[in-house]
mmCIF file with all atom_site columns, C-alpha atoms in Angstrom:
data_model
loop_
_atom_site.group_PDB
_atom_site.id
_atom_site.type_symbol
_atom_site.label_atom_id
_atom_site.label_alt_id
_atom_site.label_comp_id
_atom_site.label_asym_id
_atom_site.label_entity_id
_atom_site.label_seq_id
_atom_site.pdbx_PDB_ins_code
_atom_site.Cartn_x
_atom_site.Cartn_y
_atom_site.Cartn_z
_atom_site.occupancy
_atom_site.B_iso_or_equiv
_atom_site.pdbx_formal_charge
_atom_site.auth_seq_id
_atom_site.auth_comp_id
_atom_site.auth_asym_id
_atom_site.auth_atom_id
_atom_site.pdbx_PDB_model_num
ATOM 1   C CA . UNK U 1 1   ? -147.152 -34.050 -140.520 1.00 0.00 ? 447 UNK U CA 1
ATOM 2   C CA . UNK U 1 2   ? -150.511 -32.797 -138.889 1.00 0.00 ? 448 UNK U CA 1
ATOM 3   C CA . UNK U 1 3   ? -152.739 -35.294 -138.067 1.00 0.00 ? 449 UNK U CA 1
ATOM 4   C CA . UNK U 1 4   ? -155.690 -33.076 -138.475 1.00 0.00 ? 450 UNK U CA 1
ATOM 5   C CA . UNK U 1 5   ? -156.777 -30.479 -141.007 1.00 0.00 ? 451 UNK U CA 1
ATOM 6   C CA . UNK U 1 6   ? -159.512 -27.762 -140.701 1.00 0.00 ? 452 UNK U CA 1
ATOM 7   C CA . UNK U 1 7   ? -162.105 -28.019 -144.016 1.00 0.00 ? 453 UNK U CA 1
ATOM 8   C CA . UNK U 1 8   ? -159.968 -24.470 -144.924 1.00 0.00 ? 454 UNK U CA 1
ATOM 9   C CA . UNK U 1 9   ? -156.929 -26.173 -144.979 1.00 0.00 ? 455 UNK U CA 1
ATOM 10  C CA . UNK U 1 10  ? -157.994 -29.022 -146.987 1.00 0.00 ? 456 UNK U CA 1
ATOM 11  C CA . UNK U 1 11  ? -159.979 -27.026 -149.163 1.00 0.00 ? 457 UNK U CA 1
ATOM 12  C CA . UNK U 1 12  ? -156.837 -24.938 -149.613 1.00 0.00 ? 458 UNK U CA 1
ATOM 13  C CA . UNK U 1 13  ? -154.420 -28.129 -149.766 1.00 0.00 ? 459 UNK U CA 1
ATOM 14  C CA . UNK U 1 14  ? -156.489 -29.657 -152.665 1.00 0.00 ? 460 UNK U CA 1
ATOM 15  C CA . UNK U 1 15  ? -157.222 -26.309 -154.672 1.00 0.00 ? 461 UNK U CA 1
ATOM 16  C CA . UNK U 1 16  ? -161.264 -27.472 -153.879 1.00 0.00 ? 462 UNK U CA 1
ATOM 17  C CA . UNK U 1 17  ? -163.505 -25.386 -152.447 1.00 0.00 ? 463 UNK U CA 1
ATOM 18  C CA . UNK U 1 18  ? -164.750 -26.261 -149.018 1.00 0.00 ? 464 UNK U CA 1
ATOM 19  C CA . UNK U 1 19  ? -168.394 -26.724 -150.451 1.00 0.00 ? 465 UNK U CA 1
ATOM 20  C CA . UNK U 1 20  ? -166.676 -29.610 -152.728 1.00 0.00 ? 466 UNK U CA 1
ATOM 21  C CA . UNK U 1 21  ? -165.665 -31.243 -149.716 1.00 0.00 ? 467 UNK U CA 1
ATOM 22  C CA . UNK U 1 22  ? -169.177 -30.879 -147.771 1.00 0.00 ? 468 UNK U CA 1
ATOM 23  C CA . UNK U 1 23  ? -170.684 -32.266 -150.963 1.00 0.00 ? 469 UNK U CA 1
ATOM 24  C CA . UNK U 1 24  ? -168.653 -35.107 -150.891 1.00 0.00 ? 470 UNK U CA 1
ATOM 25  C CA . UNK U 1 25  ? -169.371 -35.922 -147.432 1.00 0.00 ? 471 UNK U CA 1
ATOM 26  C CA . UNK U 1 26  ? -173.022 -35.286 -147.891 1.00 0.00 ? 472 UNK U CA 1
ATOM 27  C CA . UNK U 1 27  ? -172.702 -38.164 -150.868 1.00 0.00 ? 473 UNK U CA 1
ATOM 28  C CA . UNK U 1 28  ? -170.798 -40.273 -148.182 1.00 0.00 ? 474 UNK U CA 1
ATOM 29  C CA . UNK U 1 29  ? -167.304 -40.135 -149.830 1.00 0.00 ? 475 UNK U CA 1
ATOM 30  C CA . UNK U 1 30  ? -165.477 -38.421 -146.909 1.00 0.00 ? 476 UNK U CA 1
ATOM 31  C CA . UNK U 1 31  ? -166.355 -39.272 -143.172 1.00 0.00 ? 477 UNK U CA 1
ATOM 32  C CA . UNK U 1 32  ? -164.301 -36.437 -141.150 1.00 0.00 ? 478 UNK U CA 1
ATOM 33  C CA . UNK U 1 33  ? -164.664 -36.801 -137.280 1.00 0.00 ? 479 UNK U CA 1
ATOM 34  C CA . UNK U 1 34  ? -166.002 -33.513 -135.650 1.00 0.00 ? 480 UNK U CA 1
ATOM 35  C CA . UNK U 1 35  ? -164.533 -31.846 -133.051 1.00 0.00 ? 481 UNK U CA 1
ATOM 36  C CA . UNK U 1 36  ? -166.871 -32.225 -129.807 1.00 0.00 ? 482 UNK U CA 1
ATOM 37  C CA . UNK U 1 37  ? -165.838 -28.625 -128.766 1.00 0.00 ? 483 UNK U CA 1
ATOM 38  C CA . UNK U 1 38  ? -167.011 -26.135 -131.776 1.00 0.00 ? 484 UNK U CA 1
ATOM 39  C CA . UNK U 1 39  ? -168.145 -29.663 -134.359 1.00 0.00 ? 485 UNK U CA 1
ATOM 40  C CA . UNK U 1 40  ? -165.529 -28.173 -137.271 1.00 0.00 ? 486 UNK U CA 1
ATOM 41  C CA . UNK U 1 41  ? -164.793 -31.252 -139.408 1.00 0.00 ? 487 UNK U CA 1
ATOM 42  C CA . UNK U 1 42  ? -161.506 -33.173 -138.918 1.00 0.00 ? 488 UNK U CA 1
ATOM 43  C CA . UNK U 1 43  ? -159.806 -34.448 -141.704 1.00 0.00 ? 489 UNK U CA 1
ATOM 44  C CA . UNK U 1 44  ? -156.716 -37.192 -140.971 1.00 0.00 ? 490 UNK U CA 1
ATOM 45  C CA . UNK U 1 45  ? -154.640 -39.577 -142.973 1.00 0.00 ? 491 UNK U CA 1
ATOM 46  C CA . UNK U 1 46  ? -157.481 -41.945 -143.867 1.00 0.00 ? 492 UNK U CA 1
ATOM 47  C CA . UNK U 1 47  ? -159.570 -38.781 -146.031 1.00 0.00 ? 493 UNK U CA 1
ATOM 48  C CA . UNK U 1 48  ? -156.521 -37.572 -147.341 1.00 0.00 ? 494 UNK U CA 1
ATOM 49  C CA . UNK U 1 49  ? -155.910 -40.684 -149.117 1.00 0.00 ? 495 UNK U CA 1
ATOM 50  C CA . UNK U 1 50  ? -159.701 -40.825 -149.891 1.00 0.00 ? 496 UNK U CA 1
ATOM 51  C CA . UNK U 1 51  ? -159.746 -37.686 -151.287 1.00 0.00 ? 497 UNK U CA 1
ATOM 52  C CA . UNK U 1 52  ? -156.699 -38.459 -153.484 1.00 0.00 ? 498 UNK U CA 1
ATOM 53  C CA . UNK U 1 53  ? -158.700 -41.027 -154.746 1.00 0.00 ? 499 UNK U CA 1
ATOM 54  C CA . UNK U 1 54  ? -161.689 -38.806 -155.419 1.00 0.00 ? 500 UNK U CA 1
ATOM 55  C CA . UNK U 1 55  ? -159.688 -36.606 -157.102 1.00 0.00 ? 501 UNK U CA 1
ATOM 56  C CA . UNK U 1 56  ? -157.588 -39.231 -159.547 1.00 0.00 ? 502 UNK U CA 1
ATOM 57  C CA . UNK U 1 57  ? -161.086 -40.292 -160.314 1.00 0.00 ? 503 UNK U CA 1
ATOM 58  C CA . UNK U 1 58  ? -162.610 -37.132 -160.898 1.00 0.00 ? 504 UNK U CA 1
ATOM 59  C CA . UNK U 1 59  ? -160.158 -36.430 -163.579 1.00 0.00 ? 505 UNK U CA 1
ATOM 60  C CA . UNK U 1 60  ? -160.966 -39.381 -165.172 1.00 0.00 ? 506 UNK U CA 1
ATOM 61  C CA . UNK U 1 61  ? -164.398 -38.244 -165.538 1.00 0.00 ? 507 UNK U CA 1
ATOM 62  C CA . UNK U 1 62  ? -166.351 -40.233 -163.214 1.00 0.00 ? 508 UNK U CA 1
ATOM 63  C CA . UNK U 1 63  ? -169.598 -39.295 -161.521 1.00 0.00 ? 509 UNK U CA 1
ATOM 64  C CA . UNK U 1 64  ? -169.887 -39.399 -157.985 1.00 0.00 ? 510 UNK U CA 1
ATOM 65  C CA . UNK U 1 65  ? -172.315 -42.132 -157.988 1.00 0.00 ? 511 UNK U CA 1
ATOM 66  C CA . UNK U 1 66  ? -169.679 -44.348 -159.522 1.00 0.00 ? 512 UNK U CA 1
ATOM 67  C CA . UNK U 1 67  ? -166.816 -42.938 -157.242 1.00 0.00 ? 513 UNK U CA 1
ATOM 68  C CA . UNK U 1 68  ? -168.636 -43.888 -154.172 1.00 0.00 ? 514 UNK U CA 1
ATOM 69  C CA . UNK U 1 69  ? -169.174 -47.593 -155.838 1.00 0.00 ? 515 UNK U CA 1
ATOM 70  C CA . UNK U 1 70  ? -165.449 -47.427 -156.174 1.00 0.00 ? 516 UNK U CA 1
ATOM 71  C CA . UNK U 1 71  ? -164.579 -46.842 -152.477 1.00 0.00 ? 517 UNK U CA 1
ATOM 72  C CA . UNK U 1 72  ? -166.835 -48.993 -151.416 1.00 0.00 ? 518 UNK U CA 1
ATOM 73  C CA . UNK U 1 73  ? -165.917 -51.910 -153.416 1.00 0.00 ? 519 UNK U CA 1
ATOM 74  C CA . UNK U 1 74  ? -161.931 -51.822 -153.175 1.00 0.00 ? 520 UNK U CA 1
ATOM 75  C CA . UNK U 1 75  ? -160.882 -54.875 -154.488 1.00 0.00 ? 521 UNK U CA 1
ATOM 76  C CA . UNK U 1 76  ? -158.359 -55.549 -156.801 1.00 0.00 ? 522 UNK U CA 1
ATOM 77  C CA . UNK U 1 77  ? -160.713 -57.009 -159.651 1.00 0.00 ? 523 UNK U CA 1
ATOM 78  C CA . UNK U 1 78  ? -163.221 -53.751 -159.489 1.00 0.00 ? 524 UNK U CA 1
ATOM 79  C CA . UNK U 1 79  ? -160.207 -51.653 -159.590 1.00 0.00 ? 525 UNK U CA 1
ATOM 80  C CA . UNK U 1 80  ? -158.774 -53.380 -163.021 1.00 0.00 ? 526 UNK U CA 1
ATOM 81  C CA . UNK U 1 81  ? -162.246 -52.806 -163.974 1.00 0.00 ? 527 UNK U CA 1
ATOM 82  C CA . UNK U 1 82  ? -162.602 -49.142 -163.808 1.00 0.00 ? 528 UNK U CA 1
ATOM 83  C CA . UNK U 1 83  ? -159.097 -48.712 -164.822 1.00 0.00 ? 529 UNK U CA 1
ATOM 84  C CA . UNK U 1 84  ? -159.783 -50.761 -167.942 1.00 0.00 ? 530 UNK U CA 1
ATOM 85  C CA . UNK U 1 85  ? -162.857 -49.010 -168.832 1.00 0.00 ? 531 UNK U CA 1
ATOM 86  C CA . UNK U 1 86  ? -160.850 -45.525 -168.193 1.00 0.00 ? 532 UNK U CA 1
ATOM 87  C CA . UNK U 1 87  ? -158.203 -46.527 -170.516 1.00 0.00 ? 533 UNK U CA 1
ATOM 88  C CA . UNK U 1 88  ? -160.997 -46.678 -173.364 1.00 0.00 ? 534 UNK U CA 1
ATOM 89  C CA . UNK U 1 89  ? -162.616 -43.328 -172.714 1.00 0.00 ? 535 UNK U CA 1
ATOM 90  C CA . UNK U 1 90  ? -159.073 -41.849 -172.647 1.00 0.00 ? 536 UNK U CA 1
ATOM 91  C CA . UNK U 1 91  ? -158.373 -43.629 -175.673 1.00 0.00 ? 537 UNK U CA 1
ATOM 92  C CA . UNK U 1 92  ? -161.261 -42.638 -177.624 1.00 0.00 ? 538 UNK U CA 1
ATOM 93  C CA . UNK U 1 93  ? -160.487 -38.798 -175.955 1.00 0.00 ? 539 UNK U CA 1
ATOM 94  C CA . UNK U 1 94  ? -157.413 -39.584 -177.743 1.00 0.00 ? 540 UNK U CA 1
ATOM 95  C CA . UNK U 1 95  ? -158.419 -40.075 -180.956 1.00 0.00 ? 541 UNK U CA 1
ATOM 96  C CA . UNK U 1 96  ? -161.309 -37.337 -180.452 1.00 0.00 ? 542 UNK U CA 1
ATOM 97  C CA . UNK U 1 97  ? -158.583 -34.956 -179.904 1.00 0.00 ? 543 UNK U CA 1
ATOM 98  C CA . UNK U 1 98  ? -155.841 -36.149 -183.010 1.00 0.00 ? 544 UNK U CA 1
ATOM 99  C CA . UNK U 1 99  ? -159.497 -35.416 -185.519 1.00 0.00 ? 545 UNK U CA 1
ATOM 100 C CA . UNK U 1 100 ? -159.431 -32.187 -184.105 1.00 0.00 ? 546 UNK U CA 1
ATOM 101 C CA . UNK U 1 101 ? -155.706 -31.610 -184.429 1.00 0.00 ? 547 UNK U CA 1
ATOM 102 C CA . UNK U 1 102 ? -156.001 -32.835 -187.804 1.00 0.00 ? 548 UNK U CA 1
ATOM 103 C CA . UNK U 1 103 ? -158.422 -30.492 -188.715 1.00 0.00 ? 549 UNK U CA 1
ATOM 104 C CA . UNK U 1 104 ? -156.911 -27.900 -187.298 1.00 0.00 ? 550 UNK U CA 1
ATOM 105 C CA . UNK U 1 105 ? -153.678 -28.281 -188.984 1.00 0.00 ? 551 UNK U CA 1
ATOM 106 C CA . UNK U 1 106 ? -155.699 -28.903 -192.437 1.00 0.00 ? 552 UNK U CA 1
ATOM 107 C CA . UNK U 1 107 ? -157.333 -24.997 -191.817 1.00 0.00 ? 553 UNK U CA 1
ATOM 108 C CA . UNK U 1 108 ? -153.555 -24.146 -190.549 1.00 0.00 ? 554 UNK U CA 1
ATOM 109 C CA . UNK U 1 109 ? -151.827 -25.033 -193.927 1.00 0.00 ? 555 UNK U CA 1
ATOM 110 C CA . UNK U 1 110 ? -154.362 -23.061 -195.818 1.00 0.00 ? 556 UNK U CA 1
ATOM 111 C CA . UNK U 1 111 ? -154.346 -20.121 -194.508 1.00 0.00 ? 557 UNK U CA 1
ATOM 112 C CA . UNK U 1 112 ? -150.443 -20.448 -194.782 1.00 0.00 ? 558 UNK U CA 1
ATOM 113 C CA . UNK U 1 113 ? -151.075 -20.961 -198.466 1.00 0.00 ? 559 UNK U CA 1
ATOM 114 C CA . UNK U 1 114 ? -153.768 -18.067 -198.403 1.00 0.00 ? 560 UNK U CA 1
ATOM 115 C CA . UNK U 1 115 ? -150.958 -15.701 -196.933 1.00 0.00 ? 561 UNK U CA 1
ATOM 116 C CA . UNK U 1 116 ? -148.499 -16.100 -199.664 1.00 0.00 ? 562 UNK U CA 1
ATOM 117 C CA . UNK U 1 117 ? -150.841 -15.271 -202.223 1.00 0.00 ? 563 UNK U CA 1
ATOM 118 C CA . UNK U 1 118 ? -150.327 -11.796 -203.837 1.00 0.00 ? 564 UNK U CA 1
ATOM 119 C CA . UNK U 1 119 ? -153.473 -9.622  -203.737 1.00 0.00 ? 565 UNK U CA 1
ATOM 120 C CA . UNK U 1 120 ? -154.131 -7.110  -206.372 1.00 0.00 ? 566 UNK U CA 1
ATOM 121 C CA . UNK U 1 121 ? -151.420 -8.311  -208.405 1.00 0.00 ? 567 UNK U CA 1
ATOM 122 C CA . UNK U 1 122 ? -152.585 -9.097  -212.608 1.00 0.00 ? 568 UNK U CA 1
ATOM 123 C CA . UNK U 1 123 ? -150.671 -12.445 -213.852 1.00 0.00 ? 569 UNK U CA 1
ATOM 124 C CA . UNK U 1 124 ? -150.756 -12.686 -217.212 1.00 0.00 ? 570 UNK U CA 1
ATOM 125 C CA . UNK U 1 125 ? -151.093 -16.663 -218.253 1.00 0.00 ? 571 UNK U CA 1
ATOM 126 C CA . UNK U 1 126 ? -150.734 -17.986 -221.836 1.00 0.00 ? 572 UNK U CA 1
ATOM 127 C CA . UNK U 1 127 ? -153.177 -21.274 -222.111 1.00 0.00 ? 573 UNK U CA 1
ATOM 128 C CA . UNK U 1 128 ? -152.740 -23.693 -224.137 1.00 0.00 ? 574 UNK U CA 1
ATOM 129 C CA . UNK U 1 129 ? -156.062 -24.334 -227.255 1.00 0.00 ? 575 UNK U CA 1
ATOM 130 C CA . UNK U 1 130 ? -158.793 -25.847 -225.531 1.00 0.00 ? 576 UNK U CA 1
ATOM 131 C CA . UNK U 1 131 ? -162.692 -26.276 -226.477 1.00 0.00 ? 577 UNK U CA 1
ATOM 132 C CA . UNK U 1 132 ? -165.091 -24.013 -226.217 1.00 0.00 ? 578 UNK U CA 1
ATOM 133 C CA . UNK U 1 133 ? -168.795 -24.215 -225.777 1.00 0.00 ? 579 UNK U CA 1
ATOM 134 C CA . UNK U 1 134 ? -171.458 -21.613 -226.552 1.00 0.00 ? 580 UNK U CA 1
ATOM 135 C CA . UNK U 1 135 ? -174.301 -21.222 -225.039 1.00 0.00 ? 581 UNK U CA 1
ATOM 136 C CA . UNK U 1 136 ? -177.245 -19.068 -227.190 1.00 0.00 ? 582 UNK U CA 1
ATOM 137 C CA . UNK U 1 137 ? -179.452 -19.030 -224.807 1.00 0.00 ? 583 UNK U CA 1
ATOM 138 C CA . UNK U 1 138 ? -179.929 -16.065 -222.272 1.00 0.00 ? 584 UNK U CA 1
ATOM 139 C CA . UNK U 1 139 ? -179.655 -16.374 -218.934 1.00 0.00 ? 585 UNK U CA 1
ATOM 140 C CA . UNK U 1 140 ? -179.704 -14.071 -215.756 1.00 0.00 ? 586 UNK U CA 1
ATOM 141 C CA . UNK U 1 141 ? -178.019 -16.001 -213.145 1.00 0.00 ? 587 UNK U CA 1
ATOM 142 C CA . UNK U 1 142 ? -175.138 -18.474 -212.480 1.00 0.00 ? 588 UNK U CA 1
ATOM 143 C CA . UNK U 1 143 ? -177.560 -20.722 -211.185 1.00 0.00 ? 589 UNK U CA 1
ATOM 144 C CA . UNK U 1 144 ? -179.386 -20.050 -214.677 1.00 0.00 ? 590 UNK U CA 1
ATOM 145 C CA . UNK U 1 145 ? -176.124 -21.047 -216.815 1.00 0.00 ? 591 UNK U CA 1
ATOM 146 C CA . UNK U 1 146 ? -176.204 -24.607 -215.257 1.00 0.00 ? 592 UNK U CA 1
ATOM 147 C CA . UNK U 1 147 ? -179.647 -25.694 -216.905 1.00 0.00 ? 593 UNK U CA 1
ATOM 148 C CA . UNK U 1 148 ? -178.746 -24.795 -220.567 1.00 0.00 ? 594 UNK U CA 1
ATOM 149 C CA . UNK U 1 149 ? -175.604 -26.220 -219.736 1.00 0.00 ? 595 UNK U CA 1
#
């Protein structure tokens, strides 16, 4: 394995853009050494676990403000921490996303039903007596018939 990386071949390592990785030094999440010769950033070992980090995180939705308080308080009770208070967003994602799926299915099984009905087609029912009421008074509206009604 290399022991250094351009910002390119990061960038290009991590699908991230190089401006990604700039901004996350500028926030003080990645501390590459520069080259004394042309000052292009070094990456090594230590950043590439650091920016696996960053990047776990950053899928769980964290800012950077509470990234950086991550890495710089690594200690096995702040970590159960975040991790426990991940496990609840995800879990209210979760059920977020089974409401939607719900829904979706709901709308899904309609239209199904929608699609077997037969357009332009006269049925001819037979109903069985019922009541009747009749309404004298005129109206001009649907909304009208509900008054008298």
């Amino acid at each position: 394995m290399k022991k250094w990386f351009k910002i390119g071949e990061m960038a290009k390592l991590y699908q991230i853009g190089a401006d990604a990785l700039r901004y996350y030094e500028e926030r003080g999440l990645l501390h590459p050494v520069r080259n004394e010769e042309n000052n292009y950033r070094l990456y090594g070992v230590d950043d590439i676990c650091t920016l696996n980090t960053i990047r776990d995180l950053r899928r769980l939705q964290l800012s950077t403000e509470q990234i950086a308080e991550a890495l710089a308080v690594r200690t096995l009770a702040s970590t159960i921490k975040l991790l426990g208070r991940q496990r609840e967003m995800i879990k209210a994602s979760i059920a977020e996303l089974q409401r939607t799926l719900h829904s979706v299915e709901a709308r899904l099984h309609e239209f199904s039903r929608a699609q077997d009905i037969k357009l332009a087609e006269i049925i001819l029912k037979q109903l069985e007596a019922r009541r009747c009421f009749i309404n004298s008074e005129a109206y001009t509206a649907t909304t009208d018939a509900d008054m008298p009604l």
